[in-house]
Amino acid sequence: LRILNLCNNQLSGPIPPEIGQCKGLVQLSLNGNQLSGVIPQQIGELEELSFLDLAQNHLSGIIPAEMGKLSKLSNLKLNNNRLSGNLPVELFRCQELEHLDLSNNQLTGRVDEKIGSLKRLSVLQAHVNRFSGPLPVALGQLRNLENLNLSDNQFSDTIPASIGNIEELDRLNLSNNKLRGKIPDSFVHLIHLNDLNLDYNRLSGPLPAVLFKLPYLETLSVVSNRLSGSLPDSIGNAVELRELDLSENQLIGVIPANIGLMKELRRLDLRKNKLSGPIPPELGDLKYLYRLEFWGNQLTGTIPPEIGKLTNLNYLGLSENKLSGEIPATLGNLSQLEMFYARYNRFTGTIPATLGEFPRLTLLNLSFNQLSGSLPLELFHLNNLNEIYLNENKLSGTLPEEIVGWE
């Protein structure tokens, strides 16, 4: 028997230790069942095994050290079980490993520096575990790694600069850990990086300008850290970037005008920082933008009329700033808009009748401003509008009759 594939059935009970007698097995696939108990150490006797998939079962206990004897193993999937204990150092003897998935278990302890011996590894997924201690410096020796996901653990200390040596890296996710210190400038060498997620850590210092020079970067997310300083002028170099989320940091200064050069941008989230100055009118050039969040900053000036050019926008969040002036009538061009938040600002003048031209609008919040005049009748013709907040303004006149039949 060379191949045993029993995946996606309803098998239950333990994996029999006798499996170790199938000496000729090259591929063993038992994923997607209801297998329980421990991984038998006899699996280490399957010396011809190159593919082992035990994912998505109810397996518990430790990863047996005997698995380190599987010298031909190239693909190991243990994800979505209930495995616990430390990652055995012996596993790093499997130097043919190309794909290692340990995610969604209860593994603990430090990851040993000997992980650097897995030179062929292209995918390493160990997210949603309880690993702790510093990230191994030896990760930088995994030059063939394309996908590294260590999110949702308890890794601490700084991000090793050696990660910048993994030039083939396409996706890097270190979110939801306890990492501190600066984002390494060595990331400039990650020339194939497509997706970088550093959310929910304790990273500090300025946002490195080098990140915006990575030629293939499409997603950059550093939510809820302690980044400070201003947005670098090099931000306009990230012409392939599609999602930029720097929310919940301590960034200061103005939003650079050359942000309008990021022509592929779909989502821009800078909420809950300390940004000041005006909203750059160049944002109107981002024709693919569907979500724009600036709330919780110290932005001043008016809403530029150019925002009305963002015809794909479905969410606009400008609340809790110091914006003033009139709400531009050009916002009526935002035919895809579903939610518009602009509460707690200093807007004056009347509510533009063109806001009644949002066919998809479900929520409108302009509360806590200084808006005056009467309620535009056009608002009450919006069939999808579920919530409207206009409290704490200076509106006058009578309630329109249309409100009675408003569904």
PDB file of N, CA, C and O in Angstrom, residues 229 231 248-255 270-280 293-303 317-324 343-347:
ATOM      1  N   GLY A 229       4.698  59.452  14.680  1.00  0.00           N
ATOM      2  CA  GLY A 229       5.256  60.171  13.541  1.00  0.00           C
ATOM      3  C   GLY A 229       4.218  60.390  12.465  1.00  0.00           C
ATOM      4  O   GLY A 229       3.037  60.067  12.630  1.00  0.00           O
ATOM      5  N   LEU A 231       2.772  60.294   8.306  1.00  0.00           N
ATOM      6  CA  LEU A 231       2.730  59.416   7.143  1.00  0.00           C
ATOM      7  C   LEU A 231       3.845  59.822   6.183  1.00  0.00           C
ATOM      8  O   LEU A 231       3.981  61.001   5.861  1.00  0.00           O
ATOM      9  N   GLU A 248      -6.095  53.153  14.585  1.00  0.00           N
ATOM     10  CA  GLU A 248      -5.832  52.938  16.008  1.00  0.00           C
ATOM     11  C   GLU A 248      -4.334  52.936  16.320  1.00  0.00           C
ATOM     12  O   GLU A 248      -3.789  52.006  16.903  1.00  0.00           O
ATOM     13  N   ASN A 249      -3.666  54.009  15.888  1.00  0.00           N
ATOM     14  CA  ASN A 249      -2.271  54.244  16.229  1.00  0.00           C
ATOM     15  C   ASN A 249      -2.142  55.656  16.778  1.00  0.00           C
ATOM     16  O   ASN A 249      -3.118  56.229  17.250  1.00  0.00           O
ATOM     17  N   GLN A 250      -0.964  56.205  16.721  1.00  0.00           N
ATOM     18  CA  GLN A 250      -0.722  57.555  17.239  1.00  0.00           C
ATOM     19  C   GLN A 250      -0.064  58.426  16.173  1.00  0.00           C
ATOM     20  O   GLN A 250       0.789  59.259  16.465  1.00  0.00           O
ATOM     21  N   LEU A 251      -0.468  58.223  14.933  1.00  0.00           N
ATOM     22  CA  LEU A 251       0.105  58.967  13.818  1.00  0.00           C
ATOM     23  C   LEU A 251      -0.328  60.430  13.871  1.00  0.00           C
ATOM     24  O   LEU A 251      -1.471  60.731  14.223  1.00  0.00           O
ATOM     25  N   ILE A 252       0.587  61.303  13.507  1.00  0.00           N
ATOM     26  CA  ILE A 252       0.324  62.742  13.529  1.00  0.00           C
ATOM     27  C   ILE A 252       0.603  63.339  12.152  1.00  0.00           C
ATOM     28  O   ILE A 252       1.012  62.644  11.239  1.00  0.00           O
ATOM     29  N   GLY A 253       0.397  64.647  12.045  1.00  0.00           N
ATOM     30  CA  GLY A 253       0.694  65.340  10.800  1.00  0.00           C
ATOM     31  C   GLY A 253      -0.450  65.254   9.810  1.00  0.00           C
ATOM     32  O   GLY A 253      -1.550  64.808  10.128  1.00  0.00           O
ATOM     33  N   VAL A 254      -0.167  65.692   8.593  1.00  0.00           N
ATOM     34  CA  VAL A 254      -1.202  65.781   7.564  1.00  0.00           C
ATOM     35  C   VAL A 254      -1.228  64.518   6.721  1.00  0.00           C
ATOM     36  O   VAL A 254      -0.284  63.721   6.711  1.00  0.00           O
ATOM     37  N   ILE A 255      -2.334  64.330   6.018  1.00  0.00           N
ATOM     38  CA  ILE A 255      -2.455  63.250   5.042  1.00  0.00           C
ATOM     39  C   ILE A 255      -1.797  63.750   3.758  1.00  0.00           C
ATOM     40  O   ILE A 255      -2.241  64.743   3.187  1.00  0.00           O
ATOM     41  N   LEU A 270      -7.758  55.244   8.234  1.00  0.00           N
ATOM     42  CA  LEU A 270      -6.811  55.981   9.081  1.00  0.00           C
ATOM     43  C   LEU A 270      -7.486  56.436  10.367  1.00  0.00           C
ATOM     44  O   LEU A 270      -7.003  57.350  11.044  1.00  0.00           O
ATOM     45  N   ARG A 271      -8.583  55.792  10.742  1.00  0.00           N
ATOM     46  CA  ARG A 271      -9.353  56.236  11.906  1.00  0.00           C
ATOM     47  C   ARG A 271      -8.557  56.092  13.202  1.00  0.00           C
ATOM     48  O   ARG A 271      -7.633  55.302  13.315  1.00  0.00           O
ATOM     49  N   LYS A 272      -8.965  56.876  14.188  1.00  0.00           N
ATOM     50  CA  LYS A 272      -8.424  56.834  15.546  1.00  0.00           C
ATOM     51  C   LYS A 272      -6.898  56.995  15.575  1.00  0.00           C
ATOM     52  O   LYS A 272      -6.165  56.179  16.096  1.00  0.00           O
ATOM     53  N   ASN A 273      -6.440  58.087  14.927  1.00  0.00           N
ATOM     54  CA  ASN A 273      -5.065  58.539  15.047  1.00  0.00           C
ATOM     55  C   ASN A 273      -5.103  59.989  15.532  1.00  0.00           C
ATOM     56  O   ASN A 273      -6.095  60.411  16.142  1.00  0.00           O
ATOM     57  N   LYS A 274      -4.060  60.722  15.263  1.00  0.00           N
ATOM     58  CA  LYS A 274      -4.009  62.134  15.652  1.00  0.00           C
ATOM     59  C   LYS A 274      -3.669  62.987  14.438  1.00  0.00           C
ATOM     60  O   LYS A 274      -2.967  63.997  14.535  1.00  0.00           O
ATOM     61  N   LEU A 275      -4.174  62.577  13.301  1.00  0.00           N
ATOM     62  CA  LEU A 275      -3.898  63.290  12.056  1.00  0.00           C
ATOM     63  C   LEU A 275      -4.616  64.630  12.048  1.00  0.00           C
ATOM     64  O   LEU A 275      -5.723  64.763  12.564  1.00  0.00           O
ATOM     65  N   SER A 276      -3.975  65.616  11.433  1.00  0.00           N
ATOM     66  CA  SER A 276      -4.528  66.978  11.402  1.00  0.00           C
ATOM     67  C   SER A 276      -4.462  67.522   9.983  1.00  0.00           C
ATOM     68  O   SER A 276      -4.033  66.843   9.060  1.00  0.00           O
ATOM     69  N   GLY A 277      -4.895  68.751   9.825  1.00  0.00           N
ATOM     70  CA  GLY A 277      -4.882  69.366   8.513  1.00  0.00           C
ATOM     71  C   GLY A 277      -6.085  68.953   7.680  1.00  0.00           C
ATOM     72  O   GLY A 277      -6.991  68.266   8.159  1.00  0.00           O
ATOM     73  N   PRO A 278      -6.083  69.356   6.410  1.00  0.00           N
ATOM     74  CA  PRO A 278      -7.265  69.119   5.567  1.00  0.00           C
ATOM     75  C   PRO A 278      -7.298  67.721   4.954  1.00  0.00           C
ATOM     76  O   PRO A 278      -6.289  67.010   4.913  1.00  0.00           O
ATOM     77  N   ILE A 279      -8.473  67.346   4.484  1.00  0.00           N
ATOM     78  CA  ILE A 279      -8.620  66.147   3.662  1.00  0.00           C
ATOM     79  C   ILE A 279      -8.135  66.511   2.260  1.00  0.00           C
ATOM     80  O   ILE A 279      -8.661  67.437   1.649  1.00  0.00           O
ATOM     81  N   PRO A 280      -7.116  65.819   1.753  1.00  0.00           N
ATOM     82  CA  PRO A 280      -6.583  66.218   0.440  1.00  0.00           C
ATOM     83  C   PRO A 280      -7.584  65.973  -0.680  1.00  0.00           C
ATOM     84  O   PRO A 280      -8.153  64.872  -0.782  1.00  0.00           O
ATOM     85  N   GLU A 293     -12.268  55.724   5.777  1.00  0.00           N
ATOM     86  CA  GLU A 293     -12.514  55.966   7.199  1.00  0.00           C
ATOM     87  C   GLU A 293     -11.445  56.904   7.769  1.00  0.00           C
ATOM     88  O   GLU A 293     -10.273  56.557   7.820  1.00  0.00           O
ATOM     89  N   PHE A 294     -11.898  58.076   8.190  1.00  0.00           N
ATOM     90  CA  PHE A 294     -11.009  59.074   8.792  1.00  0.00           C
ATOM     91  C   PHE A 294     -11.464  59.469  10.195  1.00  0.00           C
ATOM     92  O   PHE A 294     -10.908  60.385  10.785  1.00  0.00           O
ATOM     93  N   TRP A 295     -12.493  58.822  10.734  1.00  0.00           N
ATOM     94  CA  TRP A 295     -13.072  59.310  11.984  1.00  0.00           C
ATOM     95  C   TRP A 295     -12.105  59.170  13.162  1.00  0.00           C
ATOM     96  O   TRP A 295     -11.203  58.359  13.171  1.00  0.00           O
ATOM     97  N   GLY A 296     -12.315  60.055  14.156  1.00  0.00           N
ATOM     98  CA  GLY A 296     -11.488  59.998  15.350  1.00  0.00           C
ATOM     99  C   GLY A 296     -10.106  60.587  15.159  1.00  0.00           C
ATOM    100  O   GLY A 296      -9.139  60.108  15.763  1.00  0.00           O
ATOM    101  N   ASN A 297      -9.972  61.630  14.323  1.00  0.00           N
ATOM    102  CA  ASN A 297      -8.706  62.341  14.157  1.00  0.00           C
ATOM    103  C   ASN A 297      -8.914  63.813  14.530  1.00  0.00           C
ATOM    104  O   ASN A 297      -9.844  64.140  15.261  1.00  0.00           O
ATOM    105  N   GLN A 298      -8.065  64.663  14.032  1.00  0.00           N
ATOM    106  CA  GLN A 298      -8.172  66.101  14.300  1.00  0.00           C
ATOM    107  C   GLN A 298      -8.153  66.871  12.981  1.00  0.00           C
ATOM    108  O   GLN A 298      -7.562  67.949  12.882  1.00  0.00           O
ATOM    109  N   LEU A 299      -8.802  66.290  11.975  1.00  0.00           N
ATOM    110  CA  LEU A 299      -8.810  66.902  10.655  1.00  0.00           C
ATOM    111  C   LEU A 299      -9.625  68.193  10.661  1.00  0.00           C
ATOM    112  O   LEU A 299     -10.646  68.296  11.339  1.00  0.00           O
ATOM    113  N   THR A 300      -9.170  69.158   9.881  1.00  0.00           N
ATOM    114  CA  THR A 300      -9.826  70.469   9.803  1.00  0.00           C
ATOM    115  C   THR A 300     -10.157  70.795   8.346  1.00  0.00           C
ATOM    116  O   THR A 300      -9.826  70.044   7.436  1.00  0.00           O
ATOM    117  N   GLY A 301     -10.790  71.932   8.160  1.00  0.00           N
ATOM    118  CA  GLY A 301     -11.160  72.347   6.815  1.00  0.00           C
ATOM    119  C   GLY A 301     -12.472  71.721   6.388  1.00  0.00           C
ATOM    120  O   GLY A 301     -13.229  71.188   7.199  1.00  0.00           O
ATOM    121  N   THR A 302     -12.730  71.786   5.106  1.00  0.00           N
ATOM    122  CA  THR A 302     -14.009  71.317   4.560  1.00  0.00           C
ATOM    123  C   THR A 302     -13.861  69.941   3.916  1.00  0.00           C
ATOM    124  O   THR A 302     -12.751  69.446   3.717  1.00  0.00           O
ATOM    125  N   ILE A 303     -15.008  69.338   3.606  1.00  0.00           N
ATOM    126  CA  ILE A 303     -14.996  68.132   2.785  1.00  0.00           C
ATOM    127  C   ILE A 303     -14.756  68.572   1.344  1.00  0.00           C
ATOM    128  O   ILE A 303     -15.548  69.342   0.799  1.00  0.00           O
ATOM    129  N   GLY A 317     -16.633  57.523   6.480  1.00  0.00           N
ATOM    130  CA  GLY A 317     -16.613  57.808   7.906  1.00  0.00           C
ATOM    131  C   GLY A 317     -15.737  59.002   8.224  1.00  0.00           C
ATOM    132  O   GLY A 317     -14.508  58.923   8.127  1.00  0.00           O
ATOM    133  N   LEU A 318     -16.359  60.116   8.593  1.00  0.00           N
ATOM    134  CA  LEU A 318     -15.635  61.359   8.886  1.00  0.00           C
ATOM    135  C   LEU A 318     -15.927  61.877  10.294  1.00  0.00           C
ATOM    136  O   LEU A 318     -15.551  62.997  10.636  1.00  0.00           O
ATOM    137  N   SER A 319     -16.570  61.069  11.128  1.00  0.00           N
ATOM    138  CA  SER A 319     -16.995  61.526  12.451  1.00  0.00           C
ATOM    139  C   SER A 319     -15.817  61.886  13.349  1.00  0.00           C
ATOM    140  O   SER A 319     -14.676  61.465  13.138  1.00  0.00           O
ATOM    141  N   GLU A 320     -16.122  62.690  14.370  1.00  0.00           N
ATOM    142  CA  GLU A 320     -15.188  63.004  15.446  1.00  0.00           C
ATOM    143  C   GLU A 320     -13.891  63.622  14.931  1.00  0.00           C
ATOM    144  O   GLU A 320     -12.785  63.180  15.220  1.00  0.00           O
ATOM    145  N   ASN A 321     -14.051  64.673  14.127  1.00  0.00           N
ATOM    146  CA  ASN A 321     -12.936  65.495  13.679  1.00  0.00           C
ATOM    147  C   ASN A 321     -13.275  66.950  13.974  1.00  0.00           C
ATOM    148  O   ASN A 321     -14.127  67.228  14.823  1.00  0.00           O
ATOM    149  N   LYS A 322     -12.622  67.860  13.281  1.00  0.00           N
ATOM    150  CA  LYS A 322     -12.906  69.285  13.440  1.00  0.00           C
ATOM    151  C   LYS A 322     -13.247  69.891  12.088  1.00  0.00           C
ATOM    152  O   LYS A 322     -12.906  71.042  11.802  1.00  0.00           O
ATOM    153  N   LEU A 323     -13.899  69.102  11.269  1.00  0.00           N
ATOM    154  CA  LEU A 323     -14.263  69.549   9.937  1.00  0.00           C
ATOM    155  C   LEU A 323     -15.368  70.602  10.006  1.00  0.00           C
ATOM    156  O   LEU A 323     -16.220  70.556  10.900  1.00  0.00           O
ATOM    157  N   SER A 324     -15.342  71.524   9.060  1.00  0.00           N
ATOM    158  CA  SER A 324     -16.288  72.651   9.104  1.00  0.00           C
ATOM    159  C   SER A 324     -16.788  72.955   7.699  1.00  0.00           C
ATOM    160  O   SER A 324     -16.505  72.235   6.746  1.00  0.00           O
ATOM    161  N   ARG A 343     -20.745  62.699  12.264  1.00  0.00           N
ATOM    162  CA  ARG A 343     -21.154  63.303  13.529  1.00  0.00           C
ATOM    163  C   ARG A 343     -19.950  63.911  14.256  1.00  0.00           C
ATOM    164  O   ARG A 343     -18.809  63.610  13.973  1.00  0.00           O
ATOM    165  N   TYR A 344     -20.260  64.760  15.217  1.00  0.00           N
ATOM    166  CA  TYR A 344     -19.233  65.420  16.040  1.00  0.00           C
ATOM    167  C   TYR A 344     -18.189  66.125  15.178  1.00  0.00           C
ATOM    168  O   TYR A 344     -16.994  65.865  15.238  1.00  0.00           O
ATOM    169  N   ASN A 345     -18.676  67.057  14.331  1.00  0.00           N
ATOM    170  CA  ASN A 345     -17.814  67.963  13.600  1.00  0.00           C
ATOM    171  C   ASN A 345     -18.364  69.377  13.778  1.00  0.00           C
ATOM    172  O   ASN A 345     -19.091  69.637  14.750  1.00  0.00           O
ATOM    173  N   ARG A 346     -18.048  70.263  12.855  1.00  0.00           N
ATOM    174  CA  ARG A 346     -18.488  71.658  12.965  1.00  0.00           C
ATOM    175  C   ARG A 346     -19.131  72.113  11.664  1.00  0.00           C
ATOM    176  O   ARG A 346     -18.982  73.262  11.244  1.00  0.00           O
ATOM    177  N   PHE A 347     -19.840  71.204  11.028  1.00  0.00           N
ATOM    178  CA  PHE A 347     -20.460  71.538   9.755  1.00  0.00           C
ATOM    179  C   PHE A 347     -21.587  72.556   9.951  1.00  0.00           C
ATOM    180  O   PHE A 347     -22.326  72.504  10.941  1.00  0.00           O
TER     181      PHE A 347
END
